[in-house]
Short mmCIF file of C-alpha atoms in Angstrom, two decimals:
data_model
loop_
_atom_site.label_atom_id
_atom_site.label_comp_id
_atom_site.label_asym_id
_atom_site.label_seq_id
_atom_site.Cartn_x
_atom_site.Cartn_y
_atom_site.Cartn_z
CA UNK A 9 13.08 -6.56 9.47
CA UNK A 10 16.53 -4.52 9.46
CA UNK A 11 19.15 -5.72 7.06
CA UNK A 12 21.73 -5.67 10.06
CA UNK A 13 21.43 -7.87 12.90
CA UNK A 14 23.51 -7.77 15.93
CA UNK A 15 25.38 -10.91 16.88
CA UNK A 16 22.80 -11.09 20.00
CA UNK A 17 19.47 -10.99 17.81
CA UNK A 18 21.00 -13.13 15.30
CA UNK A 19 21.38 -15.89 17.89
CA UNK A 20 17.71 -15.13 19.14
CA UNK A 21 16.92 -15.48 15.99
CA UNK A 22 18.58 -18.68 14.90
CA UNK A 23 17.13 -19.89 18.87
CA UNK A 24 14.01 -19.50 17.18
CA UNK A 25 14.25 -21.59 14.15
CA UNK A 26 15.88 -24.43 16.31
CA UNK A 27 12.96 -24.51 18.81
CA UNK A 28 10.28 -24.38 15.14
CA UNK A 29 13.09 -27.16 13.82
CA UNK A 30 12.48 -29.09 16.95
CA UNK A 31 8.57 -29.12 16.86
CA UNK A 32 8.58 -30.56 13.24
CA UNK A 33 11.20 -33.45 13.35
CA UNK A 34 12.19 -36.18 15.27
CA UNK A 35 14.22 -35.94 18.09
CA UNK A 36 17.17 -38.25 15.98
CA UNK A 37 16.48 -36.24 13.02
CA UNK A 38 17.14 -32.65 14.53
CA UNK A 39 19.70 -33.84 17.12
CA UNK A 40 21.80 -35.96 14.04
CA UNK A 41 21.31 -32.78 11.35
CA UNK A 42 20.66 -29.48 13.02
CA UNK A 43 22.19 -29.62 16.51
CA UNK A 44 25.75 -29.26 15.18
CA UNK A 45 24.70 -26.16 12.83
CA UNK A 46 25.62 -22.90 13.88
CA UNK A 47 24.79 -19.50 13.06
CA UNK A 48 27.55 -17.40 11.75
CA UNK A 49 26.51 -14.21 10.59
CA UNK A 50 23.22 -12.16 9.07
CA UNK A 51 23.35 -9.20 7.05
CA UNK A 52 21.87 -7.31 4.18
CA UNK A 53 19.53 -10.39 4.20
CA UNK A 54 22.42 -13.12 3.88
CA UNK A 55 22.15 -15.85 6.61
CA UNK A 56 25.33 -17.55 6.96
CA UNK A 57 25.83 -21.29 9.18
CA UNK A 58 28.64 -23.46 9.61
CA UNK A 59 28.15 -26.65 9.11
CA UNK A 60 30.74 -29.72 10.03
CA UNK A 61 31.60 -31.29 6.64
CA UNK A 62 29.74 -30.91 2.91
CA UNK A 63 27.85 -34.05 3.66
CA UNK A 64 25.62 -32.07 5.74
CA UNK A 65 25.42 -29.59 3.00
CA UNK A 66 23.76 -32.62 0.92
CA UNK A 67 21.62 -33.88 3.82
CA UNK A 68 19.85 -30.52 3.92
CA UNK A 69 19.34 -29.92 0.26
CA UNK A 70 17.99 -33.32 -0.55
CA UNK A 71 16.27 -34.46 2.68
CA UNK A 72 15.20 -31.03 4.88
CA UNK A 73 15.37 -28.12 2.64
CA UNK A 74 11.55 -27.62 1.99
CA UNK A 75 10.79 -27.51 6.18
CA UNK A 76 13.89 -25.80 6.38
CA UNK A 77 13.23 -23.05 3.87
CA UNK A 78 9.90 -22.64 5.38
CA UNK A 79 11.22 -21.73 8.94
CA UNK A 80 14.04 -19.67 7.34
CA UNK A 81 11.44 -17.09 5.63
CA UNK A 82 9.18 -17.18 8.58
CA UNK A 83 11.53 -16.32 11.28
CA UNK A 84 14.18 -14.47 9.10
CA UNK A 85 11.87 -13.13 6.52
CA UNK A 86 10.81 -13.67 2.78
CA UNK A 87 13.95 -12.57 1.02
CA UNK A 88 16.29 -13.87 3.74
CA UNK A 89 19.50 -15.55 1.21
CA UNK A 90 20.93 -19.16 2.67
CA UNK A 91 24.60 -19.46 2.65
CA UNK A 92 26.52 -22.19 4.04
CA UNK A 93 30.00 -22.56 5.19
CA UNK A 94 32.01 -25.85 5.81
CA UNK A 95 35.67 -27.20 5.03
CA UNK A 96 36.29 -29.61 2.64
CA UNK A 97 39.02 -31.41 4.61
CA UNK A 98 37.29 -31.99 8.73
CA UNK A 99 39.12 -30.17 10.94
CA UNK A 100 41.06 -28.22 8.91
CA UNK A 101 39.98 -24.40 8.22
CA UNK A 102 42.43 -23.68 5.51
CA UNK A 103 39.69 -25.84 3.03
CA UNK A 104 36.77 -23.99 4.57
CA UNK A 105 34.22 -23.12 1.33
CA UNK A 106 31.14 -20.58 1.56
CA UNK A 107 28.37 -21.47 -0.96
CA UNK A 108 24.86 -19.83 -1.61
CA UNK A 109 22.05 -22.70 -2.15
CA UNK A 110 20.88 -23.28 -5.37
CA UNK A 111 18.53 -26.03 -5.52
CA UNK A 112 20.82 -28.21 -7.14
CA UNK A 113 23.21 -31.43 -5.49
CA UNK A 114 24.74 -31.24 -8.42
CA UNK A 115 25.68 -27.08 -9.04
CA UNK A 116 26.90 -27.84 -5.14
CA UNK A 117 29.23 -30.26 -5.96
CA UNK A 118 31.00 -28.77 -8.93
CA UNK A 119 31.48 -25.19 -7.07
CA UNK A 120 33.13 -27.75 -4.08
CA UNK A 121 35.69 -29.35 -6.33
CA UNK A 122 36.05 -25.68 -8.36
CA UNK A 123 36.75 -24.23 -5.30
CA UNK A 124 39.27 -26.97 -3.73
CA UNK A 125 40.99 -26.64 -6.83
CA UNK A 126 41.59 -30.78 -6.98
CA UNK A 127 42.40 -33.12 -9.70
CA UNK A 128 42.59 -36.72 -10.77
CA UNK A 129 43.78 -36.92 -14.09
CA UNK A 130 47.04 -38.84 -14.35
CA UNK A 131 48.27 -36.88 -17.66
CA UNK A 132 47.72 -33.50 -15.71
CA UNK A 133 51.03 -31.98 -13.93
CA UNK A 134 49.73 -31.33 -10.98
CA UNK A 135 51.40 -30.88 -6.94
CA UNK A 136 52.20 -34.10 -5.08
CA UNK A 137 49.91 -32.71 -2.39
CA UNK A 138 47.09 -31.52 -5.36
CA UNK A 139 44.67 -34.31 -6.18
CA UNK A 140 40.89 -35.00 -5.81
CA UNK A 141 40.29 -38.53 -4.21
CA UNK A 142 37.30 -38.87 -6.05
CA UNK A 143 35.35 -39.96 -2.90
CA UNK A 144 31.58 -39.83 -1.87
CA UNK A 145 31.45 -38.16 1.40
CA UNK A 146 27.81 -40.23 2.45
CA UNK A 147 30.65 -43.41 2.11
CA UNK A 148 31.84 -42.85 6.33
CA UNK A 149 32.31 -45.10 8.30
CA UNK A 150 29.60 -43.19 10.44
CA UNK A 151 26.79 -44.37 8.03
CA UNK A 152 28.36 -47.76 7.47
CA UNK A 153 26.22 -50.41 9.69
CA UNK A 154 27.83 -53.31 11.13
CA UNK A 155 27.30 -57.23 12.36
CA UNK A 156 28.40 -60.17 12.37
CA UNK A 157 28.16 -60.44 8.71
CA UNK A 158 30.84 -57.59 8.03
CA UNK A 159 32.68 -57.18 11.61
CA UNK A 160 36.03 -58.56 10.45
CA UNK A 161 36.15 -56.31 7.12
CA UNK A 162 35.15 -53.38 9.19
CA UNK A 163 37.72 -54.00 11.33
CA UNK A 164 40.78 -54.44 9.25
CA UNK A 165 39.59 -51.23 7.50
CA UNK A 166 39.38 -48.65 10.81
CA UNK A 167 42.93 -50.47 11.33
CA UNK A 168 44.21 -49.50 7.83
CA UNK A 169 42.16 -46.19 8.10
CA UNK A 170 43.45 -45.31 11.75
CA UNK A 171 47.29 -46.37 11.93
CA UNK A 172 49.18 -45.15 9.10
CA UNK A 173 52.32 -47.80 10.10
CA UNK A 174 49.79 -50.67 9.69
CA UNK A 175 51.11 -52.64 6.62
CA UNK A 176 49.71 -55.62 8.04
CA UNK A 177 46.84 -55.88 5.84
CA UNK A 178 48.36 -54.31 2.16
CA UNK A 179 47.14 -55.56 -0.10
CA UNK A 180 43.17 -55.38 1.68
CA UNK A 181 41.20 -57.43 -1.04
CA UNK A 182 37.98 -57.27 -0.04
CA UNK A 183 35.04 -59.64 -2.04
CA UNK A 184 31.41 -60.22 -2.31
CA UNK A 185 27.82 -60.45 -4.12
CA UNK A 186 26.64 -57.09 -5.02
CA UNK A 187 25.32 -54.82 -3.21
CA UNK A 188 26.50 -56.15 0.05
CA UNK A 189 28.53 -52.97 0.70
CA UNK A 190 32.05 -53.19 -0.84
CA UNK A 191 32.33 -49.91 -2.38
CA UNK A 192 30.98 -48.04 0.82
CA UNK A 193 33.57 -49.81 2.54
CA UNK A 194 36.39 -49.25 0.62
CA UNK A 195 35.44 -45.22 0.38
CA UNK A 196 34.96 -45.02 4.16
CA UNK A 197 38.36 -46.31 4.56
CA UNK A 198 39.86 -43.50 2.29
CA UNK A 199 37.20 -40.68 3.74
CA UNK A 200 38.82 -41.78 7.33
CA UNK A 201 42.41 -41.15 6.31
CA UNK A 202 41.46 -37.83 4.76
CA UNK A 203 40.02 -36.60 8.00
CA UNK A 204 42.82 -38.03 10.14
CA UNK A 205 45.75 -37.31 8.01
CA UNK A 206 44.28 -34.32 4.66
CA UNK A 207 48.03 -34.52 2.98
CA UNK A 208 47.25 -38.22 2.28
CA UNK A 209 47.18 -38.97 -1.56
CA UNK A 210 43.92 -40.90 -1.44
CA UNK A 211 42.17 -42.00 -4.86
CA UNK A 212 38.85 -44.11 -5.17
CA UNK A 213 38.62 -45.28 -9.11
CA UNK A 214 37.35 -48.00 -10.85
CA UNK A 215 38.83 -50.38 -12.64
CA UNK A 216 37.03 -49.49 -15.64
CA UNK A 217 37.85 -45.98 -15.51
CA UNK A 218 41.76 -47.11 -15.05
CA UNK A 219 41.27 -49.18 -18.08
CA UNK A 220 39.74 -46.60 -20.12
CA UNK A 221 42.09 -44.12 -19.20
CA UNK A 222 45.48 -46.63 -19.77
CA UNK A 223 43.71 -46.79 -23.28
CA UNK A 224 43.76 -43.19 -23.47
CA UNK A 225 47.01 -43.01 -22.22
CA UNK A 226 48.22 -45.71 -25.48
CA UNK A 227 46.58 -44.07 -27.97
CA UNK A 228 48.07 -40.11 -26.48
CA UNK A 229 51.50 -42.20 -26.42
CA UNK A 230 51.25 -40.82 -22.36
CA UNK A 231 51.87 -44.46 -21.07
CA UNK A 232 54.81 -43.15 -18.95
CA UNK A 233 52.59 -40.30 -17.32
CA UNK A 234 49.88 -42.35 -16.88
CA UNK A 235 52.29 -44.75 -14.44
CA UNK A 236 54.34 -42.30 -12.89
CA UNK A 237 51.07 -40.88 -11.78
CA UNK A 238 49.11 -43.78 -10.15
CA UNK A 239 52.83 -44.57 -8.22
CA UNK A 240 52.53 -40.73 -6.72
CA UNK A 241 49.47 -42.69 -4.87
CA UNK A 242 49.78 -43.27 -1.51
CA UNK A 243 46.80 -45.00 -0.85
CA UNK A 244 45.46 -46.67 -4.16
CA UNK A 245 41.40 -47.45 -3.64
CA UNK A 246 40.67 -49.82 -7.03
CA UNK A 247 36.77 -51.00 -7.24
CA UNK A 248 35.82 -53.96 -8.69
CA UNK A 249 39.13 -55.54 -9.89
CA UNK A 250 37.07 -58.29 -11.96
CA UNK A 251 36.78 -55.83 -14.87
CA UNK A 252 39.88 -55.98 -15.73
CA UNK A 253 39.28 -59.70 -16.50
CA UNK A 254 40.85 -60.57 -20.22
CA UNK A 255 42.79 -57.12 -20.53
CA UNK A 256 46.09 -58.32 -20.47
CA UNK A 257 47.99 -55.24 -21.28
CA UNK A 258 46.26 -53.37 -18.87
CA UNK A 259 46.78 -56.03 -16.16
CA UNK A 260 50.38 -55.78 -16.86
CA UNK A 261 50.97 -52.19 -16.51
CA UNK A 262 48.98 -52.55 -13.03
CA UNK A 263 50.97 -55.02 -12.22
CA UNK A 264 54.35 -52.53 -12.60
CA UNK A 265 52.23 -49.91 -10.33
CA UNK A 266 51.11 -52.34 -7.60
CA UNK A 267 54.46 -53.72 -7.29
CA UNK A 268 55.91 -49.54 -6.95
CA UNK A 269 53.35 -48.72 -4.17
CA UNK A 270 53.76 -52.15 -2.46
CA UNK A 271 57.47 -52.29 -2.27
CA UNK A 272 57.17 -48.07 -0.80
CA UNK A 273 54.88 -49.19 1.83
CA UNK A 274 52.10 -47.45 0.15
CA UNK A 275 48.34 -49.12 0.65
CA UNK A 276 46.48 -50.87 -1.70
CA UNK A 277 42.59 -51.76 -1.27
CA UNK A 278 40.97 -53.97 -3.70
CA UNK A 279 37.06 -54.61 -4.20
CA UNK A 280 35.53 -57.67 -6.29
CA UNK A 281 32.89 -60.30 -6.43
CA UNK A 282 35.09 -63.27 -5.90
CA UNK A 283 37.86 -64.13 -3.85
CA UNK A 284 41.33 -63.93 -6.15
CA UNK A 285 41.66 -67.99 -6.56
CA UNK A 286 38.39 -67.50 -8.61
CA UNK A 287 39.58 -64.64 -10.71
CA UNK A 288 39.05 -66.08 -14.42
CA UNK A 289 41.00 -63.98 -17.41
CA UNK A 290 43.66 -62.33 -14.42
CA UNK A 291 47.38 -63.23 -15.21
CA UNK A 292 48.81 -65.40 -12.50
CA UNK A 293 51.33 -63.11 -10.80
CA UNK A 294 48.93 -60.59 -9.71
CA UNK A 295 46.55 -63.15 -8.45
CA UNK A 296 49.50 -64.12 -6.41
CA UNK A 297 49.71 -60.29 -5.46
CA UNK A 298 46.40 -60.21 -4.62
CA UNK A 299 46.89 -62.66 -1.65
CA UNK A 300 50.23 -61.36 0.17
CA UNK A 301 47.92 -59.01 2.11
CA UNK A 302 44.22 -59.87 4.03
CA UNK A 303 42.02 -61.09 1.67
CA UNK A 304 38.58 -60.36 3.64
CA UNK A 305 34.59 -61.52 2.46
CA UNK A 306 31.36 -59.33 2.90
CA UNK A 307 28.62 -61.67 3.50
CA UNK A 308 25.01 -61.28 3.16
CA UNK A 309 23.46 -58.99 5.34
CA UNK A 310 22.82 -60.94 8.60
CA UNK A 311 19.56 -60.22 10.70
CA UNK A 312 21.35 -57.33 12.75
CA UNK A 313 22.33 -55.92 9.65
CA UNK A 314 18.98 -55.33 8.07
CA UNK A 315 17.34 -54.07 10.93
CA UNK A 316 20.43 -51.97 11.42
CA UNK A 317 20.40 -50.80 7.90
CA UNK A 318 16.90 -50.03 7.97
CA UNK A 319 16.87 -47.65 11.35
CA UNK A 320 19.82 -45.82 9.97
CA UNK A 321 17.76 -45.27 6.34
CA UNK A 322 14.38 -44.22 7.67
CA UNK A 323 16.28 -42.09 10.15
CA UNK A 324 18.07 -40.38 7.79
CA UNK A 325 15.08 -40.00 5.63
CA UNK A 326 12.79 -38.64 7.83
CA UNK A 327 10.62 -41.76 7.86
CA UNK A 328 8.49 -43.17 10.61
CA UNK A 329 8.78 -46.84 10.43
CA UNK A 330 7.31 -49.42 12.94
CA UNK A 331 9.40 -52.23 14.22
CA UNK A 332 6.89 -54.71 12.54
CA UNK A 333 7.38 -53.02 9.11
CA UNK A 334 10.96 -53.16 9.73
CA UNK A 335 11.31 -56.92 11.11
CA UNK A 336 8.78 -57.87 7.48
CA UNK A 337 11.19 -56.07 5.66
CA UNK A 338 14.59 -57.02 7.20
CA UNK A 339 12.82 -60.85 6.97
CA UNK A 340 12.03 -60.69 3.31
CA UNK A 341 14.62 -58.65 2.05
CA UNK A 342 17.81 -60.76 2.85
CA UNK A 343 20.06 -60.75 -0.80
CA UNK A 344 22.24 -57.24 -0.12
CA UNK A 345 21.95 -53.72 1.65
CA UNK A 346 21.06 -51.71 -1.76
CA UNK A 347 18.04 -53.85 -1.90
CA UNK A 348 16.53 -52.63 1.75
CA UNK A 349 17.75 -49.31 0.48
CA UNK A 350 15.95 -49.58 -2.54
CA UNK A 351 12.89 -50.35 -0.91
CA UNK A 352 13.09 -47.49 1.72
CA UNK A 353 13.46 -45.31 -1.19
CA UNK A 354 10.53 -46.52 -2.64
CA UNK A 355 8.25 -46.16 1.01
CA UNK A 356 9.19 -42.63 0.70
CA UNK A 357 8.38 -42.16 -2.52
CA UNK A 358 4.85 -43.25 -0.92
CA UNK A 359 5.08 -41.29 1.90
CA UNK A 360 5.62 -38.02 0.44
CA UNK A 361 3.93 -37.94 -3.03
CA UNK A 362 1.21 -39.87 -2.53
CA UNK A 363 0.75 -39.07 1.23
CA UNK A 364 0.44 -42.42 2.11
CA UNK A 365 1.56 -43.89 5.93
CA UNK A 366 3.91 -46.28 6.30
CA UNK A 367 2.04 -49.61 7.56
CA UNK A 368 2.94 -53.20 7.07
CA UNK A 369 0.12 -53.21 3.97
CA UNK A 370 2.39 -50.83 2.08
CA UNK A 371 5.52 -52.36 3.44
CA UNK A 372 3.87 -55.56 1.76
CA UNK A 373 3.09 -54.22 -1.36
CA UNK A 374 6.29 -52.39 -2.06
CA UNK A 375 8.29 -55.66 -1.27
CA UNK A 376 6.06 -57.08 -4.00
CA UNK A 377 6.77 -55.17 -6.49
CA UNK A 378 10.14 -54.92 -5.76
CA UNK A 379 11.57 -57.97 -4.73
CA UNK A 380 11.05 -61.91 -3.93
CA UNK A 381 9.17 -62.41 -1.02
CA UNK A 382 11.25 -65.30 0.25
CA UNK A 383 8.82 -67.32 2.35
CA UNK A 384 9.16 -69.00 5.33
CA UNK A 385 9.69 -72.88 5.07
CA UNK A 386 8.34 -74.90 7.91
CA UNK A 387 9.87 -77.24 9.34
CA UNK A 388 8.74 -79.82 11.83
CA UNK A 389 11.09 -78.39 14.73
CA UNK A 390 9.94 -75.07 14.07
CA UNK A 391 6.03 -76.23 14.60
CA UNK A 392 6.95 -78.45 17.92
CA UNK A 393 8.52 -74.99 19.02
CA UNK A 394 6.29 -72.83 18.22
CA UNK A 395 3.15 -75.30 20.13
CA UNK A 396 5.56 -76.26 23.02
CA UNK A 397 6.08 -72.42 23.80
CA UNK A 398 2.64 -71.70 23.57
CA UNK A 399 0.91 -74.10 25.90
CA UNK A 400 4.16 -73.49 27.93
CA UNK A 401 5.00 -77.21 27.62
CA UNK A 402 8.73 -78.71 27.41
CA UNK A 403 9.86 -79.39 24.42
CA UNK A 404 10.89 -82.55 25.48
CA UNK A 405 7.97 -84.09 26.82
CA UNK A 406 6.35 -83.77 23.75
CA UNK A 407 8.69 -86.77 22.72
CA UNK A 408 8.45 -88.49 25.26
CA UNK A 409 6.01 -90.48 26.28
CA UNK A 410 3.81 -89.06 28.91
CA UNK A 411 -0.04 -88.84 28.37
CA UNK A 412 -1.13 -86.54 30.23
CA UNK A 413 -4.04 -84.83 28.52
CA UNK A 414 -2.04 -81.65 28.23
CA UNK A 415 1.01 -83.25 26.39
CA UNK A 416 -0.79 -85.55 24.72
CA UNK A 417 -3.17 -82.85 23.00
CA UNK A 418 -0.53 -80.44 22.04
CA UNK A 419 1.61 -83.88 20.25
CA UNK A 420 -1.49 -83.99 18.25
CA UNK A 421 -1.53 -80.76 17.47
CA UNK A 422 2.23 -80.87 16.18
CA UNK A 423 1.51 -83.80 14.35
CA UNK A 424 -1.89 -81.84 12.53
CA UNK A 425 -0.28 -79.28 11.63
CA UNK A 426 2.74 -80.66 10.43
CA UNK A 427 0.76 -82.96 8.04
CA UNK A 428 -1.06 -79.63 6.96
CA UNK A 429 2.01 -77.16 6.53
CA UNK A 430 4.57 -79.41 5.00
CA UNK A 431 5.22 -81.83 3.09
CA UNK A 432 6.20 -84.99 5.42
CA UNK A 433 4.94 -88.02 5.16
CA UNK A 434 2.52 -89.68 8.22
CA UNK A 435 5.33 -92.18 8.68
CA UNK A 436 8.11 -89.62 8.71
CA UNK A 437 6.24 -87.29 11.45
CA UNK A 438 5.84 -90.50 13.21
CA UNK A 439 9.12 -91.36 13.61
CA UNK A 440 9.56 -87.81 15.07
CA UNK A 441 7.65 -88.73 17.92
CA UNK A 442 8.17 -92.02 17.94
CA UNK A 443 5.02 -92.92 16.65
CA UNK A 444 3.50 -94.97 13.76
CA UNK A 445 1.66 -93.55 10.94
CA UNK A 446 -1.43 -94.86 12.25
CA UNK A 447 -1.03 -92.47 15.28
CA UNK A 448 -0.43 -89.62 13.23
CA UNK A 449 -3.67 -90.26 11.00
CA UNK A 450 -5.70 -90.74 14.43
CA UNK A 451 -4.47 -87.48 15.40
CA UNK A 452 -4.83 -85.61 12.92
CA UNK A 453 -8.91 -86.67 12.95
CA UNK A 454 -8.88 -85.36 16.59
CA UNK A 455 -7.69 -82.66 15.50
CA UNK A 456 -9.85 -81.66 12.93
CA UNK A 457 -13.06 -83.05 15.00
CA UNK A 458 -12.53 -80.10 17.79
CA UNK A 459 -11.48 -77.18 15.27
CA UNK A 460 -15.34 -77.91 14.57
CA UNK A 461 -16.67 -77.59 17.57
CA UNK A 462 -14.09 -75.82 20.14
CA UNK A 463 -14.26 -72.41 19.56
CA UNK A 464 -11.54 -71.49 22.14
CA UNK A 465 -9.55 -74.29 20.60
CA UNK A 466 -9.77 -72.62 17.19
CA UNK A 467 -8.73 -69.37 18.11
CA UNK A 468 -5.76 -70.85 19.80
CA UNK A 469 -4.56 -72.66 16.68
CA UNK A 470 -5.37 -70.06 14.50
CA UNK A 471 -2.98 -67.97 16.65
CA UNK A 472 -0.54 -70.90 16.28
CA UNK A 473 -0.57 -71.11 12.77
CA UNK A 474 -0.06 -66.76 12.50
CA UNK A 475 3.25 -67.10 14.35
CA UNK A 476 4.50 -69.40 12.09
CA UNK A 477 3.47 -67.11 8.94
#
C-alpha cells in the first residue's frame, strides 16, 4: 500500500473500516462510539482521527481496541500507526492534543495532563486561569442515569452546572449510602461547567486529600498558601465531607475558605453519607454553613434506575443482555449503582475469558457470588393478585361472597397457597376473606385433593406459584 494517501482514498478507506465496524457491533455500540470519529489524515503509515473529547480516547482503548486494531491492519495494512486527536476542553481547539496509542489508560492519561500543562497543588504559583480540576471525564452527566430516586439532585446540579448566576443552591450538600452515585454527580456538575464555560476554576478533591495536604501545608509552615489557594476556587467540588469528622484544625481553616468563596459568590458542592444535622465530630458553625444552601439526598436506586443503569453498562460494554437477565438483576440487586456495576463487570469477565453467554443461569450465579439475593416476601395481597389476574377474576369478588364455582375455586386457591407460602395463621387468612379457620382448612384439602388428580389444574398452579418466584 503507498505511504501517501490522497484525502479521497483516505476517506474510501476509513468508509471501509466503518462499514467492517458496522458488521461486528451493535447498532448502539457503533452509532454511540464510532459514528462521531473522523478521519483526519494518513501518511507514511500514520492514521490520524478526531475524536470529540478524551473520554472516547478511553472508550476505545479499554472497550474496542482489539476489533478495532483488527480492522485497522486489514483495511490500512499491518504497520498502519494509530494516532488520535481530541481537545481537552469540548469545543475549544486551542486544547486540542495528538497522541499515538500505547496500550496503556494510564501512559494516555499522564501525556493528557503533560500536555495541558495543568496543576492542583495549592503551594505551586501557578496562573489564575492554570489549574487541573482533577476530574474523571466518564463522570458526565451523559452517562449519569436518572429516576425518581435522584431527579431532584440531578436537577439542582444541571441548574448549578448550566447558569453561572444561579446562587440559589450554594452551598449544594448532597448525601447518601454508598455507592448510590454522589461522586459521579458531583464530577458531572464540574465536567458541565468546563465544557460550557473552560476559564472556570473547577477542582474535584477529597476531603482526605485536603486534610492531608493542610497537614503538609503545617508542617512546610505554607498554611497561608495553602488558603489563598483553595479561595482562587471558583467552584470548590469537596467529596465526602464526613472525613473530616474530629479534625478540628482542619475544619477551622475550611471554615475561613468556605466563608471567602461563599461571601464572592463562588460555588460550593459538598458530598457525604449523612445529611449535616447528623454530622458527629463537625464544629457547629459549619454545620450551620452546610445548610444555608440546598441540602439534597440520593436514594437507593429505584426500579427505573437499575434497569436504566444496567442498559447504559452492557451498552457501553459491548454486552448482549436479555431483558429477563436484566429485570433478575435490577430485582436482586437493589443496595447502590456500583453494585449492578460490579456485577456487569463480572458477566463480562464471563463473557469474554471464559466465552460464556450471558443467560439468566449465569446472571444467577454471578449474583450469588456477589451479592444477597434479596428474596421476594409474599404476601397475602400479592397471592389474591397474582390468582385474580390469572383466572381473569375481580379482585373483589374474591371477598365477597359469591359462589359461583369459578370464584369460589380460585378463593380456595388463595387461601392454599397462602397457608403454603407464608407464614399466616388459618384464622388470620380467614379473616381476609371473611372466613373462619375451619373454611380455610376445608380448602386447603380441596386443594390438595385435585393437584392429585387434575393434571390441567396442576399445571395452572404450578404456573401460579412461578410468577410469584
Amino acid at each position: 500500500m503507498n505511504k501517501e494517501v490522497n484525502i479521497d482514498n483516505n476517506m474510501e478507506l476509513w468508509s471501509k473500516c466503518l462499514s467492517i465496524l458496522r458488521d461486528n457491533l451493535e447498532p448502539e455500540q457503533f452509532s454511540v462510539w464510532f459514528e462521531p470519529i473522523v478521519a483526519v489524515s494518513y501518511k507514511d503509515n500514520k492514521l490520524t482521527i478526531k475524536l470529540p473529547s478524551q473520554y472516547f480516547v478511553q472508550q476505545i482503548e479499554n472497550n474496542y481496541f482489539q476489533l478495532f486494531s483488527s480492522v485497522l491492519r486489514r483495511v490500512y495494512g499491518q504497520d498502519v500507526k494509530l494516532f488520535y486527536s481530541f481537545n481537552i476542553v469540548e469545543g475549544t481547539p486551542s486544547s486540542s492534543v495528538t497522541l499515538e496509542h500505547d496500550h496503556s489508560s494510564v501512559k494516555l492519561n499522564s501525556k493528557v495532563n503533560k500536555q495541558s500543562q495543568q496543576v492542583a497543588n495549592p503551594f505551586e504559583q501557578v496562573e489564575l486561569d492554570d489549574i487541573d480540576p482533577q476530574l474523571n471525564p466518564r463522570y458526565t452527566f451523559e452517562n449519569y442515569c436518572c429516576s425518581t430516586s435522584n431527579k431532584l439532585a440531578v436537577s439542582v446540579g444541571k441548574a448549578i452546572a448550566e447558569d453561572p448566576n444561579c446562587k440559589t443552591f450554594n452551598p449544594m450538600f448532597v448525601f447518601g449510602t454508598t455507592g448510590v452515585g454522589k461522586t459521579h454527580l458531583i464530577q458531572a456538575i464540574g465536567i458541565r461547567i468546563k465544557e460550557l464555560r473552560p476559564r472556570t476554576r473547577v477542582l474535584y478533591t477529597t476531603s482526605r486529600i485536603f486534610e492531608m495536604q493542610y497537614t503538609s501545608a503545617v508542617k512546610q509552615n505554607k498554611v497561608n498558601e495553602f488558603i489563598s489557594f483553595y479561595q482562587s476556587i471558583d467552584v470548590l467540588i469537596l467529596d465526602d465531607i464526613q472525613e473530616l469528622a474530629g479534625k478540628t484544625a482542619t475544619q477551622n481553616t475550611f471554615f475561613h475558605i468556605f466563608n471567602h468563596l461563599h461571601q464572592n459568590q463562588k460555588q460550593l458542592i459538598m458530598s457525604c453519607d449523612c445529611r449535616p444535622s447528623e454530622l458527629d465530630g463537625m464544629v457547629p458553625r459549619l454545620i450551620s454553613r452546610f445548610k444555608w444552601g440546598m441540602t439534597v439526598e440520593l436514594y437507593k436506586p429505584d426500579m427505573e434506575l437499575r434497569r436504566g443503569v444496567l442498559k447504559m453498562r452492557a451498552a457501553q460494554d459491548g454486552l448482549a443482555m436479555t431483558d429477563d437477565v436484566i429485570e433478575y438483576i435490577a430485582e436482586n440487586v437493589t443496595e447502590s449503582v456500583r453494585d449492578l456495576e460490579g456485577i456487569v463487570v463480572a458477566l463480562l469477565a464471563h463473557a469474554t475469558m471464559l466465552n460464556q453467554e450471558i443467560d439468566l443461569d449465569l446472571a444467577k450465579t454471578v449474583i450469588g457470588n456477589s451479592v444477597k439475593v434479596n428474596k421476594k416476601q409474599l404476601t397475602f395481597e400479592m397471592i389474591a393478585e397474582t390468582v385474580s389476574r390469572y383466572y381473569k377474576i375481580d379482585l373483589e369478588l374474591l371477598y365477597g361472597k359469591t359462589r359461583k364455582r369459578e370464584v369460589s375455586d380460585a378463593r380456595q386457591l388463595v387461601m392454599y397457597l397462602t397457608k403454603k407460602s407464608t407464614q399466616m395463621s388459618s384464622t388470620n387468612i380467614g379473616l381476609k376473606l371473611s372466613r373462619d379457620h375451619a373454611t380455610v382448612l376445608h380448602a386447603c384439602k380441596q386443594i390438595e385433593q385435585r393437584l392429585s388428580i387434575e393434571k390441567k389444574f396442576r399445571h395452572e398452579v404450578e404456573l401460579i406459584e412461578n410468577e410469584l418466584r
